[in-house]
Structure formats: C-alpha cells, structure tokens
PDB file of C-alpha atoms in Angstrom:
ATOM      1  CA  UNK I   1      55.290-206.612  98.319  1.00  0.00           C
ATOM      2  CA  UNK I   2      53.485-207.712  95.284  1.00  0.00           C
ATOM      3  CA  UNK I   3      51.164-210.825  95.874  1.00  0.00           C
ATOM      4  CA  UNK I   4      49.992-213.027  93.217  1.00  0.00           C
ATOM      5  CA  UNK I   5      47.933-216.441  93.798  1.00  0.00           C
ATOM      6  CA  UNK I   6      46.774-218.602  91.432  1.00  0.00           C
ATOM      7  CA  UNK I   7      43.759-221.476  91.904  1.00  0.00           C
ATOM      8  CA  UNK I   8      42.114-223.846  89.659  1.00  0.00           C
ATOM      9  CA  UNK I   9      43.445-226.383  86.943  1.00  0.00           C
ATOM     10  CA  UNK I  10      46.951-228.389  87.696  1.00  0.00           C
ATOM     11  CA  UNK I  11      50.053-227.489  89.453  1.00  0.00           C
ATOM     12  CA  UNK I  12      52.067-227.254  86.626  1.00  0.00           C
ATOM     13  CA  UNK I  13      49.694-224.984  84.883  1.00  0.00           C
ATOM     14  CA  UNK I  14      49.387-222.663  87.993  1.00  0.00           C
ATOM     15  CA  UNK I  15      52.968-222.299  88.175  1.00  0.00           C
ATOM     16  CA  UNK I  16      53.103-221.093  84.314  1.00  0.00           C
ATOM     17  CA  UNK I  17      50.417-218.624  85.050  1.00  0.00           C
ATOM     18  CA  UNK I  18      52.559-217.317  88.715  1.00  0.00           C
ATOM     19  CA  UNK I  19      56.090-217.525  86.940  1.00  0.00           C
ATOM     20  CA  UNK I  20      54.242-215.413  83.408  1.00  0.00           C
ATOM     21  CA  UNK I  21      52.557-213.027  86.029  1.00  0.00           C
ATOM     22  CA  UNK I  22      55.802-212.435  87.942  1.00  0.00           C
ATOM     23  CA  UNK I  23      58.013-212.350  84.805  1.00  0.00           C
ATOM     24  CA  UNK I  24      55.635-209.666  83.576  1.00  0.00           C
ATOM     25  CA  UNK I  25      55.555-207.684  86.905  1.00  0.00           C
ATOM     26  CA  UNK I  26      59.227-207.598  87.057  1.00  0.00           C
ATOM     27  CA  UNK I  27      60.115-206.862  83.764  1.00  0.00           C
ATOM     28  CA  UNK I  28      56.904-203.830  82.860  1.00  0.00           C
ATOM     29  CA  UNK I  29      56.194-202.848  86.295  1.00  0.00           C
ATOM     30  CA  UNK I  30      59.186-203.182  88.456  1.00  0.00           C
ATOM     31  CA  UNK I  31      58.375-199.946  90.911  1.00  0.00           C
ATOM     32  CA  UNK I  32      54.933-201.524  91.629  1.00  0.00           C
ATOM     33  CA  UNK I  33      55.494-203.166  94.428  1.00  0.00           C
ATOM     34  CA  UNK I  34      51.714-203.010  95.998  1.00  0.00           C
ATOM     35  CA  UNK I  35      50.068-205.311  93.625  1.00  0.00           C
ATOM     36  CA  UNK I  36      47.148-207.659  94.432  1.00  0.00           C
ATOM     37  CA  UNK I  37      46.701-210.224  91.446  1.00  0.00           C
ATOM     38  CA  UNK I  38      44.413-213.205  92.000  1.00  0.00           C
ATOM     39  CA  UNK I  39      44.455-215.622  89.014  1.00  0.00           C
ATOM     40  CA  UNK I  40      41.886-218.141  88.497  1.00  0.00           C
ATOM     41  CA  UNK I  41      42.543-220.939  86.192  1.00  0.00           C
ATOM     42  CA  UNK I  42      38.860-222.113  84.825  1.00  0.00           C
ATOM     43  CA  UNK I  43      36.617-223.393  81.878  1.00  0.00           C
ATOM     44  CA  UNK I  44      35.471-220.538  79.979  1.00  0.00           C
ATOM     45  CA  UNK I  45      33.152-220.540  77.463  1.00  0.00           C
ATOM     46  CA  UNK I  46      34.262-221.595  73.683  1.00  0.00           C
ATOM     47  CA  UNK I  47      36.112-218.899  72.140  1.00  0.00           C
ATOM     48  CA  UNK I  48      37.005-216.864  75.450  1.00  0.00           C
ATOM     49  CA  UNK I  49      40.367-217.071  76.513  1.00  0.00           C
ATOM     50  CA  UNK I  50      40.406-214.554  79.523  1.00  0.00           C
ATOM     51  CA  UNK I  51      39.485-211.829  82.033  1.00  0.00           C
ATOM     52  CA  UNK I  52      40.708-208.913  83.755  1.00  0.00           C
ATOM     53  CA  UNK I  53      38.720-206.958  86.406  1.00  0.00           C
ATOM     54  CA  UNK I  54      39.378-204.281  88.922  1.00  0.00           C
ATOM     55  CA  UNK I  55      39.114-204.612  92.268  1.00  0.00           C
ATOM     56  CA  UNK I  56      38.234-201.802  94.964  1.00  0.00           C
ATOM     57  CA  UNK I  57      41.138-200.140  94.195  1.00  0.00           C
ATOM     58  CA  UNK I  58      43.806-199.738  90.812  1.00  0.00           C
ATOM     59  CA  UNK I  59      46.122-202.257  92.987  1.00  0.00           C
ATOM     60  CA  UNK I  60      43.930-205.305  93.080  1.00  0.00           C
ATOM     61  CA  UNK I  61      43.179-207.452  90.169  1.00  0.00           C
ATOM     62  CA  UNK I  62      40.895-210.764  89.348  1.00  0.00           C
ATOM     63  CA  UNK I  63      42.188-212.590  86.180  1.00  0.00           C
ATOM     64  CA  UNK I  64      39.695-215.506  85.014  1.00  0.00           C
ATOM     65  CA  UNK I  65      41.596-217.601  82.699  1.00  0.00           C
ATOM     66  CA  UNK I  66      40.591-220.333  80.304  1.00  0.00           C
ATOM     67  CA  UNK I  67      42.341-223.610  81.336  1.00  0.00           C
ATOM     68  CA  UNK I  68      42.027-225.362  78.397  1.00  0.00           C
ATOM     69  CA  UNK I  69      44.030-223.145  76.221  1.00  0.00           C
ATOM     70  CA  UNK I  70      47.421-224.775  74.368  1.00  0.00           C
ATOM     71  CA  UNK I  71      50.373-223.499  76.053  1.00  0.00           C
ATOM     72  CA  UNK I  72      51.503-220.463  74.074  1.00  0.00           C
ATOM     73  CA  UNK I  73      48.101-219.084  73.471  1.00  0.00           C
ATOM     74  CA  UNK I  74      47.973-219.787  77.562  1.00  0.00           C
ATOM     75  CA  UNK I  75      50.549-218.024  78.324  1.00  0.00           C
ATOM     76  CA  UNK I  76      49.901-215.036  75.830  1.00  0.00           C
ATOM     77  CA  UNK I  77      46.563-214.676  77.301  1.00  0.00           C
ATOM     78  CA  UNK I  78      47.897-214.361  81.184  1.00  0.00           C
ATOM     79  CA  UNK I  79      50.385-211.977  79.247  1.00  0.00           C
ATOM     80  CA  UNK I  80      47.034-210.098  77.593  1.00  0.00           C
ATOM     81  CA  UNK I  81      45.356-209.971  80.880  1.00  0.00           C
ATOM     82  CA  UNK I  82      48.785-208.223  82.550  1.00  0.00           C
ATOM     83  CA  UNK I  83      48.579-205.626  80.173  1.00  0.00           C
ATOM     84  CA  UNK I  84      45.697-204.994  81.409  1.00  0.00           C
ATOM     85  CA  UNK I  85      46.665-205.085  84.583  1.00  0.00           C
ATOM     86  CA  UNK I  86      49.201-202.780  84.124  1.00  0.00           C
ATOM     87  CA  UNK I  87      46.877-200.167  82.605  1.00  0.00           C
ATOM     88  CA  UNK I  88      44.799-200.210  85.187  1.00  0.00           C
ATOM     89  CA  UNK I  89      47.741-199.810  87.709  1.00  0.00           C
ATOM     90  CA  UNK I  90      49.052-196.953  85.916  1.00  0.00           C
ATOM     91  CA  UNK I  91      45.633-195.279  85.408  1.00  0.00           C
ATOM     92  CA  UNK I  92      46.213-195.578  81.738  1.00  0.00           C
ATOM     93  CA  UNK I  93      42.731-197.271  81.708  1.00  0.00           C
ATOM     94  CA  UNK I  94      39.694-196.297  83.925  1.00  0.00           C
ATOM     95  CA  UNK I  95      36.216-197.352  84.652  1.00  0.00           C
ATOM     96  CA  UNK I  96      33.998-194.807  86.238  1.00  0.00           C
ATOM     97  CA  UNK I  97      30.986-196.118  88.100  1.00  0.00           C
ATOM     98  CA  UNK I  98      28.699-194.983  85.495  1.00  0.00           C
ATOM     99  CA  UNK I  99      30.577-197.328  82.999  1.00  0.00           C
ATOM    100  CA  UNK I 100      32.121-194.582  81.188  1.00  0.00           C
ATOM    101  CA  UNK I 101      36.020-195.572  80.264  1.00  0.00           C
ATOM    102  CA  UNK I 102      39.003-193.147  79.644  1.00  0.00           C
ATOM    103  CA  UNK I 103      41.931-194.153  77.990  1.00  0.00           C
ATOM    104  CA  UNK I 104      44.929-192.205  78.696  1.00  0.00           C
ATOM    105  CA  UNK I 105      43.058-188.956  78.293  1.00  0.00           C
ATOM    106  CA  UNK I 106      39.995-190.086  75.648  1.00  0.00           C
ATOM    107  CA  UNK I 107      36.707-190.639  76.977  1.00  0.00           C
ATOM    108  CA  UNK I 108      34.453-193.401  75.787  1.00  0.00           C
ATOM    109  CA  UNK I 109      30.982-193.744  76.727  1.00  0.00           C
ATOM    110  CA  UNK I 110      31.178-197.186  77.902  1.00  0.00           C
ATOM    111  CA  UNK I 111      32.700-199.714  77.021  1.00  0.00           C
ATOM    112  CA  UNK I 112      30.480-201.371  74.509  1.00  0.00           C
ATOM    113  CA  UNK I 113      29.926-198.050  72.020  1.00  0.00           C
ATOM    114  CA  UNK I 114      33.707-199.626  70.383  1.00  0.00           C
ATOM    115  CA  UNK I 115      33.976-202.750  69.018  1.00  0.00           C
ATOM    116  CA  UNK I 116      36.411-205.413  71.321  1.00  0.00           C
ATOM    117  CA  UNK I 117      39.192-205.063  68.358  1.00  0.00           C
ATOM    118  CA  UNK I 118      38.746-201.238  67.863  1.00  0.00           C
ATOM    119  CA  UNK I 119      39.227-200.439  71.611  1.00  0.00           C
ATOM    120  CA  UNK I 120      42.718-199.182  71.953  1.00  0.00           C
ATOM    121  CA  UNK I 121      43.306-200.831  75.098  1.00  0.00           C
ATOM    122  CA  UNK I 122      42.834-203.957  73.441  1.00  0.00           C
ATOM    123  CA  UNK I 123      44.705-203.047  70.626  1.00  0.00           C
ATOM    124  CA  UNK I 124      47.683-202.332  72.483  1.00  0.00           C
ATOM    125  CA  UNK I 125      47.418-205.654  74.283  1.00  0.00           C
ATOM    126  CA  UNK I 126      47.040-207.364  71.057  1.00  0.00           C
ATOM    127  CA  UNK I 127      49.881-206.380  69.662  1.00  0.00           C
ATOM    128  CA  UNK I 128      52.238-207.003  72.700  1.00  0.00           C
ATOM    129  CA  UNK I 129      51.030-210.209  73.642  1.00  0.00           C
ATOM    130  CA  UNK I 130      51.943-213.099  71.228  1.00  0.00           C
ATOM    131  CA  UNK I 131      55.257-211.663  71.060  1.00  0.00           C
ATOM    132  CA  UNK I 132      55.873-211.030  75.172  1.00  0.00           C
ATOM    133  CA  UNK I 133      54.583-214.544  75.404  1.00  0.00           C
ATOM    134  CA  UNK I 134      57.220-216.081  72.937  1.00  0.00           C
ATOM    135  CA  UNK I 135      59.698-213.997  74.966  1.00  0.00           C
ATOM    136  CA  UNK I 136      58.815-215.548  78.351  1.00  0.00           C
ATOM    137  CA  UNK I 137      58.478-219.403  76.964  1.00  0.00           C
ATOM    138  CA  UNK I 138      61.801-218.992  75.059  1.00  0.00           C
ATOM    139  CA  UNK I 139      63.638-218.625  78.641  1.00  0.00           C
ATOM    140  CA  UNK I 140      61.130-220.712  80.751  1.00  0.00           C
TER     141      UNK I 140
END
C-alpha cells in the first residue's frame, strides 16, 4: 500500500499537499501500489518552489516544498514534483551514480549540460502541471 506523509507548515496546508499527492497517485499511477512519498512542507529560498529526490530505490521519494507559495501555484508545484515522481517510478527518468541521466532512452551527461527549461523531463512537467492543478482544485 502506497504511503504518503507530509510534515512542516499548517494542517490545512498538509492536507492539500496529502489529498494533491493521493489524487495524483490514483488518477496517473493507479497500479503502483508500493510507493514511499515523504513530503516536506518548508521555506525555500526566493524563487524555488520545489524538490523531488530519489530515494534508495525508484519507490521512495523526498519532496521539499516551498510553504509559502499561493494556493494554486502550491498545489501545481506538489503536482510538478509527482510528475516527477512518477518518472522516476516508471524508470522514465534515471540517475546513475556517476550523475549521468537517461530519459526514456536519451542519455545526458548530467544533469547540468541542459538548461532547467530545456530538460525534457521538466518540460513535460511544465506543461502538465498548471493545468492538473486547476483540475484537482476545481473538485477539492
């Protein structure tokens, strides 16, 4: 069974990030039912809105995201992040220990020899996640 927990910030804001998590889960990854997802709700720095790392296995997931954030563009980054989460999970996107990063079946060096808005893992999340975001908050 999937976990997800959530720390930091308010209780109403940590049950916005569980319900987007689990709305996103159940309606992009339904058959996943092994999925780790810790979700910390934090300060970031100016201008970042959020993280998504790896853990020791394609199953387990850290999200770090910004708690000051208005609601939509909170929600579409917990959205963002769970994009990533389910490109990881679905080996769409992978990280080698050497830093080298394949998407689908393209290699890239690492991750830093493409710009942030040129990397098409990005660019796929960008595209979905305003719009998945306005999706969830229209039924929440």
């Amino acid at each position: 069974m999937n976990s997800i927990e959530v720390t930091g910030s308010t209780k109403s804001k940590r049950a916005i990030a569980y319900d987007a998590a689990a709305w996103y889960i159940k309606k992009y990854m339904p058959r996943m039912r092994t999925l780790d997802i810790e979700i910390s709700l934090t300060k970031l720095e100016d201008g970042i809105y959020g993280y998504c790392m790896e853990g020791n296995s394609n199953r387990e997931f850290s999200l770090e995201i910004n708690k000051n954030l208005d609601l939509e563009d909170f929600v579409g980054t917990i959205i963002h992040e769970m994009i990533h989460v389910k490109q990881y999970a679905r080996k769409e996107l992978f990280q080698d220990v050497s830093g080298r990063t394949r998407w689908k079946s393209r290699w890239y060096a690492t991750y830093d020899t493409v710009d942030y808005e040129d990397q098409p893992w990005e660019k796929e999340a960008h595209r979905l996640d305003m719009k998945l975001a306005k999706e969830f908050l229209a039924q929440y």
